[in-house]
Amino acid sequence: MIFQDLLTEKLRPKNLSQVILLDRIKNTIGDGTNIQNMIFAGSPGCGKTSLAKVLAANRDSIYIN
């Protein structure tokens, strides 16, 4: 199976406006341009990986899972 053909990857949010976040997290992240380092913690399935991938997109960054 090719990685891009996975349904979870097709449905993953592609930009910050598609990610569903709590208001307190939206206020912390803002528009996502002024973030240097972040550590995400929480239960499985709450969107940590999706948010990290959206924030790292189109940047000179390292994504560590």
Coordinates of C-alpha atoms in Angstrom, one line a residue:
M1 CA 0.0 0.0 0.0
I2 CA 1.3 3.4 -0.9
F3 CA 1.5 6.0 1.9
Q4 CA -0.4 8.7 0.0
D5 CA -3.4 6.3 -0.6
L6 CA -4.2 5.9 3.1
L7 CA -7.6 7.3 4.0
T8 CA -6.2 8.9 7.2
E9 CA -3.7 10.9 5.1
K10 CA -6.3 12.0 2.6
L11 CA -8.6 13.3 5.4
R12 CA -5.8 14.9 7.5
P13 CA -6.1 18.7 7.7
K14 CA -3.9 20.5 5.3
N15 CA -4.0 24.0 6.8
L16 CA -4.5 25.6 10.2
S17 CA -8.1 26.6 9.5
Q18 CA -9.1 22.9 9.0
V19 CA -7.7 21.8 12.4
I20 CA -10.4 21.7 15.1
L21 CA -8.8 23.2 18.3
L22 CA -10.0 24.4 21.7
D23 CA -10.1 28.2 22.1
R24 CA -7.2 28.2 24.6
I25 CA -5.0 26.4 22.1
K26 CA -6.0 28.6 19.2
N27 CA -5.0 31.6 21.3
T28 CA -1.6 30.1 22.1
I29 CA -0.8 29.1 18.5
G30 CA -2.3 32.2 16.9
D31 CA -1.7 32.1 13.1
G32 CA 1.2 29.6 13.6
T33 CA 4.0 31.9 12.1
N34 CA 5.7 32.9 15.4
I35 CA 6.3 29.4 16.8
Q36 CA 9.8 28.2 17.4
N37 CA 9.4 25.1 19.6
M38 CA 6.4 23.2 20.8
I39 CA 5.8 19.9 22.6
F40 CA 2.4 18.3 22.3
A41 CA 1.0 16.0 24.9
G42 CA -2.4 14.3 25.2
S43 CA -4.4 11.2 24.6
P44 CA -4.3 9.3 21.3
G45 CA -6.5 10.8 18.6
C46 CA -6.7 14.4 19.8
G47 CA -4.8 15.8 16.8
K48 CA -1.2 16.3 18.0
T49 CA 0.3 14.8 14.9
S50 CA -2.0 16.7 12.5
L51 CA -1.3 20.0 14.2
A52 CA 2.4 19.4 14.2
K53 CA 2.4 18.5 10.4
V54 CA 0.3 21.6 9.6
L55 CA 2.6 23.9 11.6
A56 CA 5.7 22.3 10.0
A57 CA 4.5 22.6 6.5
N58 CA 6.2 25.1 4.2
R59 CA 8.9 25.8 6.7
D60 CA 12.5 24.9 7.2
S61 CA 11.8 22.6 10.1
I62 CA 12.4 19.1 11.4
Y63 CA 9.4 16.9 12.2
I64 CA 10.1 14.2 14.9
N65 CA 7.5 11.7 15.7

